[in-house]
PDB file of C-alpha atoms in Angstrom:
ATOM      1  CA  MET O 674      40.886 -27.550  27.664  1.00 73.00           C
ATOM      2  CA  ILE O 675      44.492 -26.456  28.181  1.00 89.00           C
ATOM      3  CA  ARG O 676      44.821 -22.689  28.451  1.00 98.00           C
ATOM      4  CA  LYS O 677      47.356 -20.484  30.232  1.00 98.00           C
ATOM      5  CA  SER O 678      45.868 -18.389  33.037  1.00 98.00           C
ATOM      6  CA  ILE O 679      46.450 -15.064  31.295  1.00 98.00           C
ATOM      7  CA  ILE O 680      44.650 -12.604  29.035  1.00 98.00           C
ATOM      8  CA  ILE O 681      46.965 -10.719  26.685  1.00 98.00           C
ATOM      9  CA  GLY O 682      46.826  -7.550  24.647  1.00 98.00           C
ATOM     10  CA  LEU O 683      48.070  -7.270  21.065  1.00 98.00           C
ATOM     11  CA  SER O 684      50.397  -4.684  19.552  1.00 98.00           C
ATOM     12  CA  GLY O 685      48.456  -3.541  16.496  1.00 98.00           C
ATOM     13  CA  THR O 686      45.702  -4.100  13.956  1.00 98.00           C
ATOM     14  CA  LYS O 687      47.187  -7.343  12.614  1.00 98.00           C
ATOM     15  CA  LEU O 688      48.806 -10.291  14.341  1.00 98.00           C
ATOM     16  CA  THR O 689      52.586 -10.315  14.210  1.00 98.00           C
ATOM     17  CA  ASN O 690      54.475 -13.549  13.640  1.00 98.00           C
ATOM     18  CA  GLN O 691      55.522 -13.585  17.294  1.00 98.00           C
ATOM     19  CA  GLU O 692      51.911 -13.124  18.433  1.00 98.00           C
ATOM     20  CA  ILE O 693      50.839 -15.965  16.148  1.00 98.00           C
ATOM     21  CA  ASN O 694      53.470 -18.202  17.755  1.00 98.00           C
ATOM     22  CA  ILE O 695      52.315 -17.223  21.252  1.00 98.00           C
ATOM     23  CA  LEU O 696      48.702 -18.072  20.393  1.00 98.00           C
ATOM     24  CA  LYS O 697      49.680 -21.377  18.779  1.00 97.00           C
ATOM     25  CA  LYS O 698      52.120 -22.623  21.360  1.00 97.00           C
ATOM     26  CA  GLU O 699      51.152 -20.999  24.652  1.00 97.00           C
ATOM     27  CA  LYS O 700      47.370 -20.702  24.254  1.00 98.00           C
ATOM     28  CA  PRO O 701      46.547 -17.812  26.594  1.00 98.00           C
ATOM     29  CA  TRP O 702      43.032 -17.994  28.081  1.00 98.00           C
ATOM     30  CA  GLY O 703      41.924 -14.922  26.134  1.00 98.00           C
ATOM     31  CA  VAL O 704      42.830 -11.773  24.216  1.00 98.00           C
ATOM     32  CA  ILE O 705      41.751  -8.186  24.961  1.00 98.00           C
ATOM     33  CA  LEU O 706      41.446  -5.498  22.286  1.00 98.00           C
ATOM     34  CA  PHE O 707      42.147  -1.782  22.642  1.00 97.00           C
ATOM     35  CA  SER O 708      41.842   1.261  20.364  1.00 97.00           C
ATOM     36  CA  ARG O 709      45.279   0.525  18.897  1.00 98.00           C
ATOM     37  CA  ASN O 710      43.882  -2.790  17.591  1.00 98.00           C
ATOM     38  CA  ILE O 711      40.850  -1.221  15.904  1.00 98.00           C
ATOM     39  CA  LYS O 712      40.817   0.541  12.526  1.00 97.00           C
ATOM     40  CA  ASN O 713      37.477  -0.430  10.995  1.00 97.00           C
ATOM     41  CA  ILE O 714      34.872  -3.195  11.053  1.00 98.00           C
ATOM     42  CA  LYS O 715      36.417  -5.297   8.284  1.00 98.00           C
ATOM     43  CA  GLN O 716      39.868  -5.179   9.898  1.00 98.00           C
ATOM     44  CA  VAL O 717      38.600  -6.181  13.379  1.00 98.00           C
ATOM     45  CA  ARG O 718      36.534  -9.038  11.977  1.00 98.00           C
ATOM     46  CA  SER O 719      39.619 -10.298  10.165  1.00 98.00           C
ATOM     47  CA  LEU O 720      41.702  -9.992  13.339  1.00 98.00           C
ATOM     48  CA  THR O 721      39.271 -11.894  15.570  1.00 98.00           C
ATOM     49  CA  TRP O 722      38.691 -14.534  12.875  1.00 98.00           C
ATOM     50  CA  ASN O 723      42.441 -15.108  12.584  1.00 98.00           C
ATOM     51  CA  ILE O 724      42.820 -15.394  16.357  1.00 98.00           C
ATOM     52  CA  ARG O 725      40.106 -18.052  16.533  1.00 98.00           C
ATOM     53  CA  LYS O 726      41.493 -19.906  13.512  1.00 98.00           C
ATOM     54  CA  ILE O 727      44.938 -20.117  15.120  1.00 98.00           C
ATOM     55  CA  ILE O 728      43.506 -21.269  18.457  1.00 97.00           C
ATOM     56  CA  ASN O 729      40.977 -23.511  16.651  1.00 97.00           C
ATOM     57  CA  ASP O 730      38.154 -22.390  18.918  1.00 97.00           C
ATOM     58  CA  LYS O 731      35.026 -20.619  17.632  1.00 97.00           C
ATOM     59  CA  LYS O 732      34.140 -19.527  21.178  1.00 98.00           C
ATOM     60  CA  TYR O 733      37.580 -18.283  22.149  1.00 98.00           C
ATOM     61  CA  PRO O 734      37.295 -15.383  24.644  1.00 98.00           C
ATOM     62  CA  ILE O 735      37.982 -12.000  23.053  1.00 98.00           C
ATOM     63  CA  LEU O 736      37.406  -9.023  25.351  1.00 98.00           C
ATOM     64  CA  ILE O 737      37.028  -5.292  24.952  1.00 98.00           C
ATOM     65  CA  ASP O 738      36.675  -2.369  27.359  1.00 97.00           C
ATOM     66  CA  GLU O 739      33.637  -0.620  25.868  1.00 97.00           C
ATOM     67  CA  GLU O 740      32.020   1.331  28.696  1.00 96.00           C
ATOM     68  CA  GLY O 741      30.838   4.266  26.583  1.00 95.00           C
ATOM     69  CA  GLY O 742      31.643   7.833  27.599  1.00 94.00           C
ATOM     70  CA  SER O 743      35.351   8.438  28.201  1.00 93.00           C
ATOM     71  CA  VAL O 744      36.264   4.738  27.878  1.00 94.00           C
ATOM     72  CA  SER O 745      35.305   3.706  24.364  1.00 94.00           C
ATOM     73  CA  ARG O 746      37.563   1.470  22.283  1.00 96.00           C
ATOM     74  CA  LEU O 747      35.152   1.537  19.332  1.00 96.00           C
ATOM     75  CA  ASN O 748      35.538   5.255  18.684  1.00 94.00           C
ATOM     76  CA  LYS O 749      37.005   4.687  15.208  1.00 95.00           C
ATOM     77  CA  ILE O 750      33.835   2.792  14.305  1.00 96.00           C
ATOM     78  CA  ILE O 751      31.097   4.629  16.237  1.00 95.00           C
ATOM     79  CA  ASN O 752      30.900   7.508  18.719  1.00 93.00           C
ATOM     80  CA  PHE O 753      29.526   6.490  22.137  1.00 95.00           C
ATOM     81  CA  ASP O 754      30.996   9.525  23.963  1.00 93.00           C
ATOM     82  CA  LEU O 755      27.592  10.682  25.208  1.00 95.00           C
ATOM     83  CA  PHE O 756      26.621   7.376  26.792  1.00 97.00           C
ATOM     84  CA  SER O 757      28.679   7.292  29.969  1.00 97.00           C
ATOM     85  CA  GLN O 758      27.556   5.361  33.016  1.00 97.00           C
ATOM     86  CA  ASP O 759      26.987   8.736  34.695  1.00 97.00           C
ATOM     87  CA  PHE O 760      24.574   9.635  31.857  1.00 97.00           C
ATOM     88  CA  PHE O 761      22.521   6.487  32.441  1.00 98.00           C
ATOM     89  CA  GLY O 762      22.660   6.882  36.214  1.00 98.00           C
ATOM     90  CA  LYS O 763      21.137  10.362  35.961  1.00 97.00           C
ATOM     91  CA  LEU O 764      18.503   9.116  33.523  1.00 98.00           C
ATOM     92  CA  PHE O 765      17.599   6.308  35.957  1.00 98.00           C
ATOM     93  CA  ILE O 766      16.887   8.863  38.682  1.00 98.00           C
ATOM     94  CA  LYS O 767      14.946  11.160  36.368  1.00 98.00           C
ATOM     95  CA  ASN O 768      12.759   8.630  34.567  1.00 98.00           C
ATOM     96  CA  LYS O 769      13.125   4.879  35.181  1.00 97.00           C
ATOM     97  CA  ARG O 770      10.939   3.842  32.253  1.00 97.00           C
ATOM     98  CA  LYS O 771      12.842   6.029  29.815  1.00 98.00           C
ATOM     99  CA  PHE O 772      16.116   4.790  31.348  1.00 98.00           C
ATOM    100  CA  TYR O 773      15.268   1.148  30.731  1.00 98.00           C
ATOM    101  CA  ASN O 774      14.091   1.774  27.163  1.00 98.00           C
ATOM    102  CA  TYR O 775      17.175   3.837  26.288  1.00 98.00           C
ATOM    103  CA  TYR O 776      19.577   1.519  28.090  1.00 98.00           C
ATOM    104  CA  LYS O 777      18.182  -1.545  26.333  1.00 98.00           C
ATOM    105  CA  ILE O 778      18.516   0.121  22.934  1.00 98.00           C
ATOM    106  CA  TYR O 779      22.070   1.184  23.770  1.00 98.00           C
ATOM    107  CA  ILE O 780      23.228  -2.244  25.003  1.00 98.00           C
ATOM    108  CA  ASP O 781      21.457  -4.044  22.152  1.00 98.00           C
ATOM    109  CA  GLN O 782      23.333  -1.843  19.680  1.00 97.00           C
ATOM    110  CA  VAL O 783      26.700  -2.254  21.399  1.00 98.00           C
ATOM    111  CA  SER O 784      26.143  -6.016  21.566  1.00 98.00           C
ATOM    112  CA  ASP O 785      25.239  -6.189  17.891  1.00 98.00           C
ATOM    113  CA  ILE O 786      28.465  -4.384  16.978  1.00 98.00           C
ATOM    114  CA  LEU O 787      30.565  -6.561  19.293  1.00 98.00           C
ATOM    115  CA  LYS O 788      29.119  -9.778  17.887  1.00 98.00           C
ATOM    116  CA  ASN O 789      29.663  -8.522  14.353  1.00 98.00           C
ATOM    117  CA  LEU O 790      33.306  -7.842  15.255  1.00 98.00           C
ATOM    118  CA  GLY O 791      33.789 -11.252  16.882  1.00 98.00           C
ATOM    119  CA  ILE O 792      34.007  -9.970  20.478  1.00 98.00           C
ATOM    120  CA  ASN O 793      32.188 -11.925  23.192  1.00 98.00           C
ATOM    121  CA  ILE O 794      33.135 -10.275  26.516  1.00 98.00           C
ATOM    122  CA  ASN O 795      32.711  -6.621  27.483  1.00 98.00           C
ATOM    123  CA  THR O 796      34.445  -5.436  30.655  1.00 98.00           C
ATOM    124  CA  VAL O 797      31.380  -3.690  32.072  1.00 98.00           C
ATOM    125  CA  PRO O 798      29.667  -2.623  34.262  1.00 98.00           C
ATOM    126  CA  VAL O 799      31.794  -0.370  36.468  1.00 97.00           C
ATOM    127  CA  LEU O 800      30.212  -0.825  39.915  1.00 98.00           C
ATOM    128  CA  ASP O 801      32.367   1.686  41.759  1.00 96.00           C
ATOM    129  CA  VAL O 802      30.231   3.907  43.985  1.00 97.00           C
ATOM    130  CA  ARG O 803      30.970   7.573  43.428  1.00 96.00           C
ATOM    131  CA  ARG O 804      32.136   9.414  46.530  1.00 93.00           C
ATOM    132  CA  LYS O 805      32.817  13.084  47.261  1.00 87.00           C
ATOM    133  CA  ASN O 806      36.523  12.853  46.391  1.00 87.00           C
ATOM    134  CA  THR O 807      36.427  10.030  43.835  1.00 89.00           C
ATOM    135  CA  HIS O 808      39.320  10.450  41.390  1.00 87.00           C
ATOM    136  CA  LYS O 809      38.387  11.696  37.927  1.00 86.00           C
ATOM    137  CA  ILE O 810      39.622   8.408  36.399  1.00 85.00           C
ATOM    138  CA  ILE O 811      36.439   6.855  37.820  1.00 90.00           C
ATOM    139  CA  PHE O 812      34.043   9.768  38.422  1.00 80.00           C
ATOM    140  CA  ASN O 813      31.967   9.810  35.203  1.00 90.00           C
ATOM    141  CA  ARG O 814      32.378   6.061  34.815  1.00 94.00           C
ATOM    142  CA  SER O 815      30.251   5.568  37.932  1.00 96.00           C
ATOM    143  CA  TYR O 816      26.457   5.301  37.782  1.00 98.00           C
ATOM    144  CA  SER O 817      25.790   6.958  41.111  1.00 97.00           C
ATOM    145  CA  SER O 818      26.814   7.758  44.675  1.00 97.00           C
ATOM    146  CA  ASN O 819      23.964   5.518  45.837  1.00 97.00           C
ATOM    147  CA  PRO O 820      25.080   1.857  46.066  1.00 97.00           C
ATOM    148  CA  SER O 821      21.528   0.582  45.571  1.00 97.00           C
ATOM    149  CA  ILE O 822      21.208   2.485  42.292  1.00 98.00           C
ATOM    150  CA  VAL O 823      24.638   1.271  41.170  1.00 98.00           C
ATOM    151  CA  SER O 824      23.597  -2.307  41.953  1.00 98.00           C
ATOM    152  CA  LYS O 825      20.214  -2.046  40.184  1.00 98.00           C
ATOM    153  CA  ILE O 826      21.693  -0.577  37.010  1.00 98.00           C
ATOM    154  CA  GLY O 827      24.574  -3.050  37.181  1.00 98.00           C
ATOM    155  CA  MET O 828      22.183  -5.986  37.324  1.00 98.00           C
ATOM    156  CA  THR O 829      20.255  -4.566  34.354  1.00 98.00           C
ATOM    157  CA  CYS O 830      23.491  -4.132  32.397  1.00 98.00           C
ATOM    158  CA  ILE O 831      24.610  -7.712  33.026  1.00 98.00           C
ATOM    159  CA  ASP O 832      21.183  -9.116  32.162  1.00 98.00           C
ATOM    160  CA  LEU O 833      20.891  -7.170  28.904  1.00 98.00           C
ATOM    161  CA  TYR O 834      24.366  -8.173  27.733  1.00 98.00           C
ATOM    162  CA  ASN O 835      23.766 -11.800  28.694  1.00 98.00           C
ATOM    163  CA  ARG O 836      20.520 -11.828  26.710  1.00 98.00           C
ATOM    164  CA  ASN O 837      22.626 -10.718  23.761  1.00 98.00           C
ATOM    165  CA  LYS O 838      25.096 -13.560  24.446  1.00 98.00           C
ATOM    166  CA  ILE O 839      27.854 -11.197  25.572  1.00 98.00           C
ATOM    167  CA  ALA O 840      29.543 -11.927  28.903  1.00 98.00           C
ATOM    168  CA  THR O 841      30.369  -9.146  31.369  1.00 98.00           C
ATOM    169  CA  VAL O 842      33.173  -8.289  33.793  1.00 98.00           C
ATOM    170  CA  ILE O 843      32.144  -6.341  36.911  1.00 98.00           C
ATOM    171  CA  LYS O 844      34.804  -3.948  38.125  1.00 97.00           C
ATOM    172  CA  HIS O 845      36.724  -2.775  40.076  1.00 96.00           C
ATOM    173  CA  ILE O 846      35.942  -5.257  42.803  1.00 98.00           C
ATOM    174  CA  PRO O 847      35.593  -4.667  45.751  1.00 98.00           C
ATOM    175  CA  GLY O 848      35.233  -0.939  44.915  1.00 96.00           C
ATOM    176  CA  HIS O 849      37.316   1.969  43.622  1.00 91.00           C
ATOM    177  CA  GLY O 850      35.072   4.860  44.669  1.00 91.00           C
ATOM    178  CA  LEU O 851      36.963   6.013  47.756  1.00 93.00           C
ATOM    179  CA  SER O 852      40.264   6.198  45.897  1.00 90.00           C
ATOM    180  CA  THR O 853      41.608   9.686  45.285  1.00 85.00           C
ATOM    181  CA  TYR O 854      44.432   8.377  43.062  1.00 84.00           C
ATOM    182  CA  ASP O 855      44.631   6.805  39.611  1.00 82.00           C
ATOM    183  CA  SER O 856      45.926   3.240  40.019  1.00 91.00           C
ATOM    184  CA  HIS O 857      47.372   3.380  36.494  1.00 90.00           C
ATOM    185  CA  LYS O 858      49.940   5.828  37.872  1.00 89.00           C
ATOM    186  CA  GLU O 859      50.283   5.251  41.627  1.00 93.00           C
ATOM    187  CA  LEU O 860      49.079   3.141  44.525  1.00 94.00           C
ATOM    188  CA  PRO O 861      45.770   4.235  46.094  1.00 93.00           C
ATOM    189  CA  ILE O 862      45.309   3.462  49.794  1.00 95.00           C
ATOM    190  CA  ILE O 863      41.794   3.558  51.211  1.00 96.00           C
ATOM    191  CA  PHE O 864      41.520   4.199  54.934  1.00 93.00           C
ATOM    192  CA  GLY O 865      37.743   3.743  55.043  1.00 87.00           C
ATOM    193  CA  LYS O 866      36.355   1.711  57.924  1.00 92.00           C
ATOM    194  CA  LYS O 867      35.100  -1.830  57.416  1.00 95.00           C
ATOM    195  CA  ASN O 868      31.407  -1.131  58.026  1.00 96.00           C
ATOM    196  CA  ASP O 869      31.366   1.891  55.722  1.00 95.00           C
ATOM    197  CA  LEU O 870      33.028  -0.083  52.927  1.00 97.00           C
ATOM    198  CA  ILE O 871      30.749  -3.097  53.415  1.00 97.00           C
ATOM    199  CA  ASN O 872      27.574  -0.984  53.466  1.00 96.00           C
ATOM    200  CA  LYS O 873      28.472   1.229  50.492  1.00 96.00           C
ATOM    201  CA  ASP O 874      31.331   0.243  48.186  1.00 97.00           C
ATOM    202  CA  PHE O 875      31.131  -3.531  48.584  1.00 97.00           C
ATOM    203  CA  LYS O 876      27.325  -3.531  48.603  1.00 97.00           C
ATOM    204  CA  ALA O 877      27.141  -2.436  44.978  1.00 97.00           C
ATOM    205  CA  PHE O 878      28.761  -5.707  43.859  1.00 98.00           C
ATOM    206  CA  LYS O 879      26.697  -8.091  45.993  1.00 96.00           C
ATOM    207  CA  LYS O 880      23.755  -8.972  43.756  1.00 92.00           C
ATOM    208  CA  CYS O 881      25.452  -8.480  40.398  1.00 95.00           C
ATOM    209  CA  ASN O 882      25.792 -12.036  39.160  1.00 93.00           C
ATOM    210  CA  SER O 883      28.410 -11.749  36.448  1.00 98.00           C
ATOM    211  CA  LEU O 884      30.578 -14.625  35.189  1.00 98.00           C
ATOM    212  CA  PHE O 885      33.675 -12.424  35.537  1.00 98.00           C
ATOM    213  CA  ALA O 886      35.013  -9.723  37.847  1.00 98.00           C
ATOM    214  CA  MET O 887      38.114  -7.529  37.705  1.00 98.00           C
ATOM    215  CA  THR O 888      40.090  -6.596  40.802  1.00 98.00           C
ATOM    216  CA  ALA O 889      41.047  -3.155  42.062  1.00 97.00           C
ATOM    217  CA  HIS O 890      44.746  -2.377  42.516  1.00 97.00           C
ATOM    218  CA  ILE O 891      43.947  -0.688  45.819  1.00 97.00           C
ATOM    219  CA  VAL O 892      45.015  -1.205  49.424  1.00 97.00           C
ATOM    220  CA  TYR O 893      42.032  -1.368  51.802  1.00 97.00           C
ATOM    221  CA  SER O 894      43.915  -0.708  55.014  1.00 96.00           C
ATOM    222  CA  ASP O 895      41.266  -2.034  57.411  1.00 96.00           C
ATOM    223  CA  PHE O 896      41.295  -5.395  55.615  1.00 97.00           C
ATOM    224  CA  ASP O 897      44.938  -5.658  54.529  1.00 98.00           C
ATOM    225  CA  PRO O 898      47.362  -2.801  55.269  1.00 97.00           C
ATOM    226  CA  ILE O 899      50.091  -4.165  52.972  1.00 97.00           C
ATOM    227  CA  TYR O 900      48.699  -5.687  49.781  1.00 97.00           C
ATOM    228  CA  THR O 901      46.319  -4.412  47.108  1.00 98.00           C
ATOM    229  CA  ALA O 902      43.110  -6.377  46.591  1.00 98.00           C
ATOM    230  CA  THR O 903      44.753  -8.001  43.570  1.00 98.00           C
ATOM    231  CA  HIS O 904      47.558  -9.375  45.770  1.00 98.00           C
ATOM    232  CA  SER O 905      45.648  -9.911  49.008  1.00 98.00           C
ATOM    233  CA  LYS O 906      44.514 -13.395  50.008  1.00 98.00           C
ATOM    234  CA  ASN O 907      42.526 -11.795  52.805  1.00 98.00           C
ATOM    235  CA  VAL O 908      40.613  -9.382  50.557  1.00 98.00           C
ATOM    236  CA  ILE O 909      39.970 -11.979  47.870  1.00 98.00           C
ATOM    237  CA  LYS O 910      38.878 -14.732  50.248  1.00 98.00           C
ATOM    238  CA  LYS O 911      37.032 -12.776  52.931  1.00 97.00           C
ATOM    239  CA  VAL O 912      35.726  -9.756  51.028  1.00 98.00           C
ATOM    240  CA  ILE O 913      35.323 -10.708  47.355  1.00 98.00           C
ATOM    241  CA  ARG O 914      34.430 -14.370  47.785  1.00 98.00           C
ATOM    242  CA  LYS O 915      32.686 -14.327  51.184  1.00 98.00           C
ATOM    243  CA  THR O 916      31.248 -10.856  51.969  1.00 97.00           C
ATOM    244  CA  ILE O 917      30.355  -9.970  48.382  1.00 98.00           C
ATOM    245  CA  GLY O 918      29.760 -13.586  47.406  1.00 98.00           C
ATOM    246  CA  PHE O 919      31.344 -13.435  43.956  1.00 98.00           C
ATOM    247  CA  ASP O 920      31.732 -17.006  42.665  1.00 98.00           C
ATOM    248  CA  GLY O 921      32.911 -16.492  39.089  1.00 98.00           C
ATOM    249  CA  ILE O 922      36.286 -16.068  37.402  1.00 98.00           C
ATOM    250  CA  LEU O 923      38.349 -13.347  39.069  1.00 98.00           C
ATOM    251  CA  ILE O 924      40.610 -11.413  36.694  1.00 98.00           C
ATOM    252  CA  SER O 925      43.350  -9.089  37.900  1.00 98.00           C
ATOM    253  CA  ASP O 926      43.340  -5.574  36.560  1.00 97.00           C
ATOM    254  CA  ASP O 927      46.321  -4.922  34.258  1.00 97.00           C
ATOM    255  CA  ILE O 928      49.468  -6.145  36.015  1.00 97.00           C
ATOM    256  CA  SER O 929      51.507  -3.451  34.200  1.00 95.00           C
ATOM    257  CA  MET O 930      49.814  -0.647  36.143  1.00 95.00           C
ATOM    258  CA  LYS O 931      52.041   1.371  38.451  1.00 91.00           C
ATOM    259  CA  ALA O 932      49.942   0.675  41.553  1.00 93.00           C
ATOM    260  CA  LEU O 933      51.597  -2.756  41.609  1.00 95.00           C
ATOM    261  CA  LYS O 934      55.169  -2.501  42.839  1.00 91.00           C
ATOM    262  CA  TYR O 935      56.788  -5.909  42.504  1.00 94.00           C
ATOM    263  CA  GLY O 936      57.805  -6.124  38.854  1.00 94.00           C
ATOM    264  CA  LEU O 937      55.884  -7.825  36.084  1.00 96.00           C
ATOM    265  CA  VAL O 938      56.565 -11.473  36.924  1.00 97.00           C
ATOM    266  CA  ARG O 939      56.021 -11.081  40.663  1.00 97.00           C
ATOM    267  CA  ASN O 940      52.902  -9.004  40.047  1.00 98.00           C
ATOM    268  CA  ALA O 941      51.496 -11.935  38.071  1.00 98.00           C
ATOM    269  CA  THR O 942      52.515 -14.701  40.473  1.00 98.00           C
ATOM    270  CA  ARG O 943      51.326 -12.761  43.528  1.00 98.00           C
ATOM    271  CA  ALA O 944      47.936 -12.180  41.900  1.00 98.00           C
ATOM    272  CA  LEU O 945      47.489 -15.860  41.096  1.00 98.00           C
ATOM    273  CA  ASP O 946      48.761 -16.950  44.521  1.00 98.00           C
ATOM    274  CA  ALA O 947      46.344 -14.556  46.222  1.00 98.00           C
ATOM    275  CA  GLY O 948      43.353 -16.072  44.439  1.00 98.00           C
ATOM    276  CA  CYS O 949      42.962 -14.393  41.050  1.00 98.00           C
ATOM    277  CA  ASN O 950      42.069 -16.997  38.427  1.00 98.00           C
ATOM    278  CA  LEU O 951      43.487 -15.044  35.491  1.00 98.00           C
ATOM    279  CA  VAL O 952      46.005 -12.227  35.121  1.00 98.00           C
ATOM    280  CA  LEU O 953      45.508  -9.427  32.643  1.00 98.00           C
ATOM    281  CA  HIS O 954      48.398  -7.981  30.628  1.00 98.00           C
ATOM    282  CA  CYS O 955      47.284  -5.203  28.314  1.00 98.00           C
ATOM    283  CA  ASN O 956      50.141  -3.343  26.651  1.00 97.00           C
ATOM    284  CA  GLY O 957      50.937  -5.856  23.897  1.00 98.00           C
ATOM    285  CA  ASN O 958      54.679  -5.828  24.650  1.00 98.00           C
ATOM    286  CA  ILE O 959      55.839  -9.156  23.201  1.00 98.00           C
ATOM    287  CA  LYS O 960      58.958  -9.378  25.401  1.00 98.00           C
ATOM    288  CA  GLU O 961      56.812  -9.048  28.514  1.00 98.00           C
ATOM    289  CA  ILE O 962      54.275 -11.550  27.184  1.00 98.00           C
ATOM    290  CA  LYS O 963      57.044 -14.090  26.596  1.00 98.00           C
ATOM    291  CA  GLN O 964      58.286 -13.550  30.152  1.00 98.00           C
ATOM    292  CA  LEU O 965      54.838 -14.143  31.555  1.00 98.00           C
ATOM    293  CA  MET O 966      54.184 -17.242  29.475  1.00 98.00           C
ATOM    294  CA  LYS O 967      57.158 -18.896  31.169  1.00 97.00           C
ATOM    295  CA  ILE O 968      55.663 -18.529  34.641  1.00 98.00           C
ATOM    296  CA  VAL O 969      51.856 -18.488  34.399  1.00 98.00           C
ATOM    297  CA  PRO O 970      50.311 -21.933  34.944  1.00 98.00           C
ATOM    298  CA  SER O 971      47.490 -23.564  33.042  1.00 98.00           C
ATOM    299  CA  ILE O 972      44.019 -22.742  34.294  1.00 98.00           C
ATOM    300  CA  ASP O 973      42.767 -24.805  37.232  1.00 97.00           C
ATOM    301  CA  LYS O 974      39.618 -26.967  37.385  1.00 97.00           C
ATOM    302  CA  PHE O 975      37.513 -24.157  38.850  1.00 98.00           C
ATOM    303  CA  THR O 976      38.411 -21.858  35.953  1.00 98.00           C
ATOM    304  CA  GLN O 977      37.779 -24.653  33.457  1.00 98.00           C
ATOM    305  CA  LYS O 978      34.305 -25.171  34.942  1.00 98.00           C
ATOM    306  CA  LYS O 979      33.457 -21.474  34.857  1.00 98.00           C
ATOM    307  CA  THR O 980      34.857 -21.149  31.319  1.00 98.00           C
ATOM    308  CA  ALA O 981      32.428 -23.885  30.275  1.00 98.00           C
ATOM    309  CA  GLN O 982      29.590 -21.741  31.680  1.00 98.00           C
ATOM    310  CA  PHE O 983      30.831 -18.804  29.599  1.00 98.00           C
ATOM    311  CA  ARG O 984      30.876 -20.956  26.482  1.00 98.00           C
ATOM    312  CA  LYS O 985      27.291 -22.033  27.168  1.00 98.00           C
ATOM    313  CA  LEU O 986      26.184 -18.405  27.665  1.00 98.00           C
ATOM    314  CA  ILE O 987      27.445 -17.332  24.234  1.00 97.00           C
ATOM    315  CA  GLU O 988      25.973 -20.276  22.300  1.00 93.00           C
TER     316      GLU O 988
END
């Protein structure tokens, strides 16, 4: 299977002629949808059906970022504002039986909607451990300040989605909780010590066996004082692959985010060179997509193998 090692966003609710040409000729690995791409159920079903028709692949990866709470791309279809990860984390502490029953109902319903829309990957769960000064961009998206609770709920989330034949993307590996800045806008640098990070932030990701993970655009100074996790061979190889033990497809967070300083093309090539398997480009800017298509390679054998596992999961 020949696919380019990139996931792209789209500009609107229908494919433009230029987007159709990109899908036909370049064959990006996947497409991610945002609120700007969603008007109603009929429209989204038509959009995802057209994407798969053009690619000629019924199992083509189409992603969405549907966490519930403050990050809900389905808000024009259904309101999931109440159901943040913080909400379920508190329920877990209060009543584990009620938590599991409610969480299963919630994920079953989200999965049913996603499948009806033609979406087969949800970029959840957020496994960032909440800390005292965690930036508000993450705060309510975190299950807990306890890494064991984060891990337990994360494993439940992955399992429930997988049972519904929806793949998951754990994020933001190896952990965003200590960041006091929003990586969409500026570069966060974490000065936490190795043992503290390993025993708290990194621990939450260890047992969560997802097919996909998304990197954090964060510098972990004790591991690599120069490069963000997305661009760091050391963090990807020694922390994400070895310490955490993640063995699936590693996706960069959006390479357009301001935490990355090298320009779009270099942000992409550095991420792939460091060990990311796929780069993510979200904003739907066709000029930028065309630039990236010139430089991103086809997926390697490892990514082909793991993509086959994804295709089996969603059968």
